[in-house]
Amino acid sequence: MAKKLRFQSPTGMHDILPEEQYYFQRINKVSEHIAGFYDFKKIDTPILEDAELFSRGVGLSTDIVQKQMYVLKTRGGDFLALRPECTAPIVRSFLQHGMFNLPQPVKLWYFGPFFRAEHPQAGRYRQFWQVGFEILEEKSSVVDAQMIQIFYNILQELRLKNLIVEVNSIGDSQCRPYYKKLLTSYLKVRESALCLDCKRRFRKNPLRVLDCKDEKCQQIKSQAPQILDHLCDECNHHFKEVLEFLDELELPYRLNSHLVRGLDYYTKTVFEIFSDVNPDKKNAANGSQVNEGMTSLAMGGGGRYDALAKLIGGRDVAAVGGAMGVERIIQAMKARRIKFAEEASAQIFIAQLGNLAKRKSLKILEEFRKEKITAAETFGKDSLKFQLNKANKLGVRYVLILGQKEALEKTILIKDMISGKQDTVKLDKIVDEIKKRLKRR
Ligand code: HAM
């Protein structure tokens, strides 16, 4: 057995190898295109933030803050956290840079790495990438629906099928406290039957019990009072409008009264989007977020967070947003064997033989680069057979061959790989000749 190398990437953190880059670039490109269409501007925030931004914003009692945050103490004694998510940093940035002075709403999007010390398993990493969209300073319910539409569009453009949107409303500071009380009394008398995790968290955050995947809690969950029956008039009206907009958009959604999300900053609308990850094996257990018997993993989620800006020391900023996990999207794309046409490869190949030819080839390569003609080469290899084989594999139309004789005569050979025809051309005319031939095709 091969000896295990001393150094491996940290548990739950992975290299993005060249073959994976292609998926990342594709998701980034599709997101960028859609962001442009809906007039979102790109934002990047630091990888490290004041840890308190998350304990206040995401919530002290959440798993993210309690168990999953990587926190480091600086030499100066500050506590910084590797960002576990981007909504709190974006609201921080919005307030810090006085973005309320910009034309409203402010629409921002991001694509970057995030960190959560989770138990690594399929689709759950300690460093993962998210693509996210946030609309700040807009309270209209129409943008809640638009936000869901944006994520749906991205996944559809990536050719993912069987997408399911789950929506719920978790109320606001008017109606949620009463519902929490109701739920707590319901759970209190059933506490002994709850799973260990829920026993621990139900007093601080009873809503999280509704999200529990443990078998033990399922029956208790199913008979629990439902928040939708206890929304205040404003939340009820807002949610009704969101559903009407989704109907208008013909987005296939379903109500999930147990959807509460794992971050504390949400008010009113919350949503998650699932895709069938394992279309070939309908019932295989796969991933951590198995959804009611279906092999599904949350591609993304989000919701409204009108109270977040105030929680982190600002003023009220009505806002809605969401984020999707890039690795999860890739996993779903791979499961569906989604491939895209390869990017345009090299148009020509430059083969060389001998030292003088090698020197001249280096220069010709630069001339082609300036003319934006993509040229491949393997200058480190001297065998002509190797070079021609490589050109063949790349499927280029023209191979330029520069041998010792041609280098001395200041000429070069063009071999048409389809017709097999060879022509000798003056070296200082080669770029024009290739331009002409490529234009003709
Ligand atoms: P979240 O549900 O925690 O929400 O994460 C969004 C998505 O990121 C998840 O649906 C999942 O696809 C991906 N994700 C989360 N954790 C991991 C992990 N450990 N490994 C791989 N992928 C993961 C948020 O982060 C909110 N900030 C979303 C939001 C934006 N809400 C409003 N605006």
Coordinates of C-alpha atoms and ligand atoms in Angstrom, one line a residue:
M1 CA 0.0 0.0 0.0
A2 CA 1.3 3.5 -0.8
K3 CA 2.7 5.4 2.1
K4 CA 0.4 8.2 3.3
L5 CA 2.0 11.6 2.7
R6 CA 2.8 13.6 5.8
F7 CA 0.9 16.6 4.5
Q8 CA -2.7 16.4 3.3
S9 CA -5.2 19.2 2.9
P10 CA -7.0 19.9 6.2
T11 CA -10.0 17.7 7.0
G12 CA -13.1 18.9 5.2
M13 CA -11.0 21.4 3.1
H14 CA -10.2 20.5 -0.5
D15 CA -8.1 21.6 -3.4
I16 CA -9.9 22.8 -6.4
L17 CA -8.0 20.9 -9.0
P18 CA -7.9 22.1 -12.7
E19 CA -10.7 19.7 -13.7
E20 CA -12.9 21.2 -10.9
Q21 CA -12.1 24.8 -11.9
Y22 CA -14.1 24.3 -15.0
Y23 CA -17.3 23.9 -12.9
F24 CA -16.5 26.8 -10.6
Q25 CA -15.9 29.1 -13.6
R26 CA -19.1 28.0 -15.2
I27 CA -21.2 28.6 -12.1
N28 CA -19.4 32.0 -11.6
K29 CA -20.1 33.0 -15.2
V30 CA -23.8 32.0 -15.2
S31 CA -24.2 33.9 -11.8
E32 CA -22.4 36.9 -13.1
H33 CA -24.6 37.0 -16.2
I34 CA -27.8 36.7 -14.2
A35 CA -26.5 39.3 -11.7
G36 CA -25.9 41.7 -14.6
F37 CA -29.4 41.2 -15.9
Y38 CA -31.0 42.0 -12.5
D39 CA -28.6 44.8 -11.9
F40 CA -26.6 43.4 -9.0
K41 CA -23.2 44.8 -8.3
K42 CA -20.3 42.5 -7.2
I43 CA -19.0 42.8 -3.6
D44 CA -16.0 41.1 -1.8
T45 CA -15.7 41.3 2.0
P46 CA -12.7 40.2 4.0
I47 CA -12.3 36.5 4.9
L48 CA -11.9 37.5 8.5
E49 CA -14.4 39.6 10.5
D50 CA -14.9 40.6 14.1
A51 CA -16.3 37.4 15.7
E52 CA -19.0 39.4 17.4
L53 CA -20.5 40.3 14.1
F54 CA -21.6 36.7 13.8
S55 CA -22.5 36.1 17.4
R56 CA -24.8 39.1 17.3
G57 CA -25.9 38.8 13.7
V58 CA -26.2 35.0 13.0
G59 CA -27.2 34.4 16.7
L60 CA -25.4 33.1 19.8
S61 CA -27.5 30.0 20.1
T62 CA -27.1 28.9 16.5
D63 CA -24.9 25.9 15.7
I64 CA -22.8 28.1 13.4
V65 CA -21.7 30.3 16.2
Q66 CA -21.7 27.7 19.0
K67 CA -20.0 24.9 17.3
Q68 CA -18.8 25.8 13.8
M69 CA -16.9 29.1 13.8
Y70 CA -13.2 29.2 13.5
V71 CA -12.1 32.0 15.8
L72 CA -8.6 33.3 16.3
K73 CA -7.2 35.8 18.7
T74 CA -4.9 38.4 17.2
R75 CA -1.7 39.5 18.8
G76 CA -3.6 42.7 19.7
G77 CA -6.2 40.6 21.6
D78 CA -9.0 41.0 19.1
F79 CA -11.2 38.0 18.2
L80 CA -11.6 37.4 14.5
A81 CA -13.7 34.7 12.8
L82 CA -13.2 33.1 9.5
R83 CA -16.5 34.1 7.9
P84 CA -19.0 31.3 8.1
E85 CA -21.4 33.2 5.8
C86 CA -21.7 36.6 4.1
T87 CA -25.0 38.2 5.0
A88 CA -23.8 39.8 8.3
P89 CA -20.6 41.0 6.6
I90 CA -22.6 42.6 3.8
V91 CA -24.9 44.4 6.2
R92 CA -21.8 45.5 8.1
S93 CA -20.3 46.8 4.9
F94 CA -23.7 48.5 3.9
L95 CA -23.7 50.4 7.2
Q96 CA -20.0 51.1 7.3
H97 CA -19.9 52.7 3.9
G98 CA -23.2 54.6 4.2
M99 CA -24.8 52.7 1.3
F100 CA -28.2 54.0 2.4
N101 CA -27.1 57.2 0.5
L102 CA -27.0 55.2 -2.7
P103 CA -30.1 54.9 -4.9
Q104 CA -32.2 52.2 -3.2
P105 CA -32.5 49.3 -3.2
V106 CA -28.9 48.3 -3.1
K107 CA -28.3 45.0 -4.9
L108 CA -25.1 43.0 -4.2
W109 CA -23.8 39.6 -5.1
Y110 CA -20.7 37.6 -4.1
F111 CA -18.8 34.4 -4.9
G112 CA -16.2 33.2 -2.4
P113 CA -15.1 30.8 0.2
F114 CA -16.7 30.3 3.7
F115 CA -15.7 28.3 6.7
R116 CA -17.6 26.1 9.1
A117 CA -16.1 23.5 11.4
E118 CA -18.7 20.9 10.6
H119 CA -18.5 17.2 10.7
P120 CA -17.3 16.5 7.1
Q121 CA -19.6 14.3 5.0
A122 CA -21.0 14.3 1.5
G123 CA -21.9 17.9 0.5
R124 CA -20.7 19.3 3.9
Y125 CA -17.2 20.8 4.0
R126 CA -15.2 23.0 6.4
Q127 CA -14.2 25.3 3.6
F128 CA -16.9 25.6 0.9
W129 CA -17.9 28.2 -1.7
Q130 CA -21.1 30.2 -1.9
V131 CA -22.7 32.3 -4.5
G132 CA -25.0 34.8 -2.9
F133 CA -27.3 37.7 -3.7
E134 CA -28.6 40.4 -1.3
I135 CA -31.2 43.2 -1.8
L136 CA -31.0 45.9 0.9
E137 CA -33.4 48.6 1.8
E138 CA -36.4 47.1 0.1
K139 CA -39.4 45.9 2.1
S140 CA -41.7 45.0 -0.8
S141 CA -42.7 41.3 -1.0
V142 CA -42.0 41.3 -4.7
V143 CA -38.3 41.1 -4.1
D144 CA -38.7 38.0 -1.9
A145 CA -40.2 36.3 -4.9
Q146 CA -37.6 37.8 -7.3
M147 CA -34.8 36.5 -5.1
I148 CA -36.1 32.9 -5.3
Q149 CA -36.5 33.4 -9.0
I150 CA -32.8 34.4 -9.4
F151 CA -31.6 31.2 -7.7
Y152 CA -34.0 29.1 -9.6
N153 CA -32.8 30.7 -12.9
I154 CA -29.1 30.1 -12.1
L155 CA -29.8 26.4 -11.4
Q156 CA -31.9 26.1 -14.5
E157 CA -29.2 27.7 -16.6
L158 CA -26.8 25.1 -15.2
R159 CA -29.3 22.6 -16.6
L160 CA -30.2 21.2 -13.2
K161 CA -33.7 19.7 -13.3
N162 CA -36.3 18.6 -10.7
L163 CA -35.8 21.7 -8.7
I164 CA -38.0 22.2 -5.7
V165 CA -38.4 25.4 -3.8
E166 CA -39.6 25.2 -0.2
V167 CA -41.0 28.4 1.4
N168 CA -42.3 29.4 4.8
S169 CA -42.7 32.5 6.9
I170 CA -41.3 32.6 10.4
G171 CA -43.0 35.8 11.3
D172 CA -41.3 38.8 13.0
S173 CA -40.9 40.4 16.4
Q174 CA -44.6 41.0 16.6
C175 CA -45.8 37.5 16.2
R176 CA -42.9 35.1 16.7
P177 CA -42.5 35.5 20.5
Y178 CA -46.0 34.3 21.1
Y179 CA -45.5 31.4 18.7
K180 CA -42.2 30.5 20.4
K181 CA -44.0 30.4 23.8
L182 CA -46.7 28.2 22.3
L183 CA -44.1 25.8 20.8
T184 CA -42.1 25.7 24.0
S185 CA -45.1 24.6 26.1
Y186 CA -45.9 22.0 23.5
L187 CA -42.3 20.7 23.5
K188 CA -41.9 20.9 27.3
V189 CA -44.4 18.1 28.0
R190 CA -42.7 16.0 25.3
E191 CA -39.1 16.8 26.3
S192 CA -38.2 13.3 27.3
A193 CA -39.0 12.0 23.8
L194 CA -36.8 14.5 22.0
C195 CA -33.4 13.7 20.6
L196 CA -30.3 14.8 22.6
D197 CA -29.6 17.8 20.5
C198 CA -33.2 19.1 20.7
K199 CA -33.3 18.6 24.4
R200 CA -30.4 20.9 24.6
R201 CA -31.6 23.6 22.2
F202 CA -35.4 23.7 22.6
R203 CA -35.3 26.2 25.5
K204 CA -33.1 28.7 23.8
N205 CA -34.3 28.2 20.2
P206 CA -37.4 25.9 20.1
L207 CA -37.9 26.7 16.3
R208 CA -34.7 24.6 15.6
V209 CA -36.6 21.5 16.8
L210 CA -38.9 21.9 13.7
D211 CA -35.8 21.5 11.5
C212 CA -34.5 18.4 13.3
K213 CA -33.8 15.4 11.0
D214 CA -33.6 12.9 13.9
E215 CA -36.1 10.0 13.7
K216 CA -37.0 10.5 17.4
C217 CA -38.3 14.0 16.8
Q218 CA -40.4 13.4 13.6
Q219 CA -43.7 12.6 15.2
I220 CA -43.4 15.4 17.8
K221 CA -42.6 17.8 14.9
S222 CA -45.6 16.7 12.8
Q223 CA -48.1 17.5 15.5
A224 CA -46.5 20.8 16.7
P225 CA -48.4 24.1 16.3
Q226 CA -47.6 25.7 13.0
I227 CA -46.3 29.2 12.7
L228 CA -48.4 30.0 9.7
D229 CA -51.5 29.8 11.9
H230 CA -50.0 32.4 14.2
L231 CA -48.6 35.1 11.9
C232 CA -49.6 38.7 12.7
D233 CA -51.6 40.5 10.0
E234 CA -48.5 42.2 8.4
C235 CA -46.5 39.0 8.1
N236 CA -49.5 37.1 6.9
H237 CA -50.2 39.7 4.2
H238 CA -46.6 39.8 3.2
F239 CA -46.4 36.0 2.9
K240 CA -49.6 35.8 0.9
E241 CA -48.2 38.3 -1.6
V242 CA -44.9 36.3 -1.9
L243 CA -46.9 33.2 -2.8
E244 CA -49.0 35.1 -5.3
F245 CA -45.9 36.4 -7.0
L246 CA -44.4 32.9 -7.1
D247 CA -47.7 31.7 -8.6
E248 CA -47.5 34.4 -11.2
L249 CA -43.9 33.4 -12.0
E250 CA -45.1 29.8 -12.3
L251 CA -42.3 28.7 -10.0
P252 CA -42.9 25.2 -8.6
Y253 CA -42.8 25.7 -4.8
R254 CA -44.2 23.9 -1.8
L255 CA -45.0 25.2 1.6
N256 CA -42.9 23.7 4.4
S257 CA -44.1 24.8 7.8
H258 CA -41.1 23.2 9.4
L259 CA -38.6 25.3 7.4
V260 CA -37.0 27.6 9.9
R261 CA -33.3 27.9 8.7
G262 CA -30.2 27.7 11.0
L263 CA -29.5 31.4 11.3
D264 CA -31.3 33.7 13.7
Y265 CA -31.5 36.8 11.6
Y266 CA -34.5 35.9 9.5
T267 CA -37.9 37.5 9.6
K268 CA -41.0 36.7 7.5
T269 CA -40.0 34.8 4.3
V270 CA -37.6 31.9 4.4
F271 CA -36.8 29.5 1.5
E272 CA -34.6 26.7 0.4
I273 CA -34.0 25.1 -3.0
F274 CA -33.4 21.5 -3.5
S275 CA -32.3 19.5 -6.5
D276 CA -32.6 15.8 -7.0
V277 CA -29.0 14.8 -6.4
N278 CA -29.1 11.2 -7.2
P279 CA -31.5 10.7 -10.1
D280 CA -30.4 7.1 -10.7
K281 CA -31.0 5.9 -7.1
K282 CA -34.2 7.4 -5.8
N283 CA -33.9 6.0 -2.3
A284 CA -30.2 6.0 -1.6
A285 CA -29.3 7.9 1.6
N286 CA -27.1 10.7 0.4
G287 CA -25.9 13.8 2.1
S288 CA -27.0 15.3 5.4
Q289 CA -30.1 17.1 4.3
V290 CA -32.3 14.3 3.2
N291 CA -35.6 15.7 2.4
E292 CA -38.8 13.7 3.3
G293 CA -37.6 10.5 1.8
M294 CA -36.4 12.1 -1.4
T295 CA -32.7 12.1 -2.2
S296 CA -32.2 15.8 -2.0
L297 CA -29.6 18.2 -0.7
A298 CA -30.2 22.0 -0.2
M299 CA -28.5 23.7 -3.1
G300 CA -29.2 27.0 -1.4
G301 CA -31.4 29.0 1.0
G302 CA -32.2 32.4 2.3
G303 CA -34.9 34.7 3.3
R304 CA -35.8 38.2 4.6
Y305 CA -33.7 39.7 7.4
D306 CA -35.3 43.1 8.2
A307 CA -33.9 43.1 11.7
L308 CA -30.2 42.2 11.1
A309 CA -28.8 45.7 10.6
K310 CA -30.3 46.8 13.9
L311 CA -28.9 43.7 15.6
I312 CA -25.4 44.6 14.6
G313 CA -25.7 48.2 15.7
G314 CA -27.3 50.0 12.8
R315 CA -30.8 51.0 12.1
D316 CA -33.7 49.2 10.4
V317 CA -32.8 48.0 6.9
A318 CA -35.4 45.9 5.2
A319 CA -33.5 43.3 3.2
V320 CA -33.8 39.9 1.6
G321 CA -31.2 37.5 0.2
G322 CA -29.9 34.0 -0.2
A323 CA -26.8 31.9 -1.0
M324 CA -26.1 28.6 -2.8
G325 CA -23.3 26.1 -2.1
V326 CA -21.1 25.9 -5.1
E327 CA -19.8 22.4 -4.2
R328 CA -23.4 21.2 -3.8
I329 CA -24.3 22.5 -7.2
I330 CA -21.3 20.8 -8.7
Q331 CA -22.2 17.5 -7.0
A332 CA -25.7 17.7 -8.5
M333 CA -24.3 18.6 -11.9
K334 CA -22.0 15.6 -11.7
A335 CA -24.8 13.3 -10.6
R336 CA -26.8 14.4 -13.6
R337 CA -23.7 14.0 -15.8
I338 CA -24.1 17.6 -17.0
K339 CA -21.2 18.5 -19.2
F340 CA -20.7 21.6 -21.3
A341 CA -18.9 22.0 -24.6
E342 CA -15.2 22.4 -24.0
E343 CA -13.9 26.0 -24.2
A344 CA -12.2 26.7 -27.5
S345 CA -8.9 25.0 -27.4
A346 CA -5.7 26.0 -29.4
Q347 CA -6.1 27.0 -33.0
I348 CA -2.6 26.1 -34.0
F349 CA 0.4 24.1 -32.7
I350 CA 4.0 25.2 -33.0
A351 CA 6.5 22.3 -33.3
Q352 CA 10.2 22.8 -33.3
L353 CA 13.4 20.9 -33.9
G354 CA 16.8 22.1 -32.8
N355 CA 18.1 24.9 -30.7
L356 CA 17.9 27.7 -33.2
A357 CA 14.3 26.7 -34.1
K358 CA 13.4 26.6 -30.4
R359 CA 14.6 30.2 -30.0
K360 CA 12.7 31.4 -33.0
S361 CA 9.5 29.5 -31.9
L362 CA 9.5 31.3 -28.6
K363 CA 9.3 34.6 -30.4
I364 CA 6.6 33.4 -32.9
L365 CA 4.5 32.2 -30.0
E366 CA 4.5 35.7 -28.6
E367 CA 3.5 37.2 -31.9
F368 CA 0.5 34.9 -32.1
R369 CA -0.5 35.8 -28.5
K370 CA -0.5 39.5 -29.4
E371 CA -2.8 38.7 -32.3
K372 CA -5.1 36.7 -30.0
I373 CA -4.6 33.5 -31.9
T374 CA -4.4 30.6 -29.4
A375 CA -1.3 28.6 -30.0
A376 CA -0.2 25.4 -28.2
E377 CA 3.3 24.0 -27.9
T378 CA 5.5 21.6 -25.9
F379 CA 8.8 23.4 -26.2
G380 CA 10.3 21.3 -23.5
K381 CA 10.1 18.2 -25.7
D382 CA 12.4 17.7 -28.7
S383 CA 10.9 14.7 -30.4
L384 CA 8.9 15.7 -33.5
K385 CA 6.8 12.5 -33.1
F386 CA 5.8 13.6 -29.5
Q387 CA 4.9 17.1 -30.7
L388 CA 2.8 15.9 -33.6
N389 CA 1.0 13.4 -31.4
K390 CA 0.2 16.2 -28.9
A391 CA -1.1 18.4 -31.8
N392 CA -3.3 15.6 -32.9
K393 CA -4.7 15.1 -29.5
L394 CA -5.6 18.8 -29.2
G395 CA -7.3 18.6 -32.5
V396 CA -5.7 21.7 -34.0
R397 CA -6.2 22.5 -37.6
Y398 CA -2.7 23.8 -38.4
V399 CA 0.7 22.7 -37.2
L400 CA 3.6 25.0 -37.8
I401 CA 6.9 23.1 -38.0
L402 CA 10.2 24.9 -37.6
G403 CA 13.2 22.7 -38.1
Q404 CA 16.9 23.6 -38.3
K405 CA 16.8 24.1 -42.1
E406 CA 13.7 26.3 -41.9
A407 CA 15.2 28.3 -39.1
L408 CA 18.3 29.0 -41.2
E409 CA 16.3 29.9 -44.3
K410 CA 13.9 32.0 -42.2
T411 CA 10.9 30.0 -43.4
I412 CA 8.3 27.7 -41.6
L413 CA 6.2 24.8 -42.7
I414 CA 2.4 24.8 -42.3
K415 CA 0.8 21.4 -42.1
D416 CA -3.0 21.3 -42.6
M417 CA -4.1 18.5 -40.3
I418 CA -7.3 17.8 -42.3
S419 CA -6.0 17.7 -45.9
G420 CA -2.4 16.7 -44.9
K421 CA -1.1 19.4 -47.3
Q422 CA 2.1 21.1 -46.4
D423 CA 3.3 24.6 -47.5
T424 CA 6.4 26.6 -46.8
V425 CA 5.9 30.2 -45.9
K426 CA 8.3 33.0 -45.0
L427 CA 8.8 33.3 -41.2
D428 CA 7.9 37.0 -41.1
K429 CA 4.6 36.3 -43.0
I430 CA 3.4 33.4 -40.9
V431 CA 1.1 35.3 -38.6
D432 CA -0.7 37.0 -41.5
E433 CA -0.9 33.7 -43.4
I434 CA -2.5 31.9 -40.4
K435 CA -4.9 34.9 -39.8
K436 CA -6.0 34.6 -43.4
R437 CA -6.5 30.8 -43.2
L438 CA -8.4 31.0 -39.9
K439 CA -10.7 33.7 -41.3
R440 CA -11.5 31.6 -44.4
R441 CA -12.8 28.7 -42.2
Ligands
HAM1 P1 -27.0 28.7 4.6 O1 -28.2 27.9 4.5 O2 -26.2 28.5 5.9 O3 -27.3 30.2 4.4 O4 -26.0 28.4 3.4 C1 -26.4 28.5 2.1 C2 -26.0 27.3 1.3 O5 -24.5 27.1 1.4 C3 -26.5 26.0 1.8 O6 -27.8 25.8 1.2 C4 -25.5 25.0 1.2 O7 -25.8 24.8 -0.2 C5 -24.2 25.8 1.3 N1 -23.5 25.3 2.5 C6 -23.7 25.7 3.8 N2 -22.9 25.0 4.6 C7 -22.1 24.2 3.8 C8 -21.0 23.3 4.1 N3 -20.6 23.1 5.3 N4 -20.5 22.7 3.0 C9 -21.0 22.9 1.8 N5 -21.9 23.7 1.5 C10 -22.5 24.4 2.5 C11 -26.4 31.2 4.5 O8 -25.2 31.1 4.6 C12 -27.1 32.6 4.5 N6 -26.0 33.6 4.6 C13 -27.8 32.7 3.1 C14 -28.5 34.1 3.0 C15 -28.1 35.1 2.3 N7 -29.6 34.4 3.6 C16 -29.8 35.7 3.3 N8 -28.9 36.1 2.5

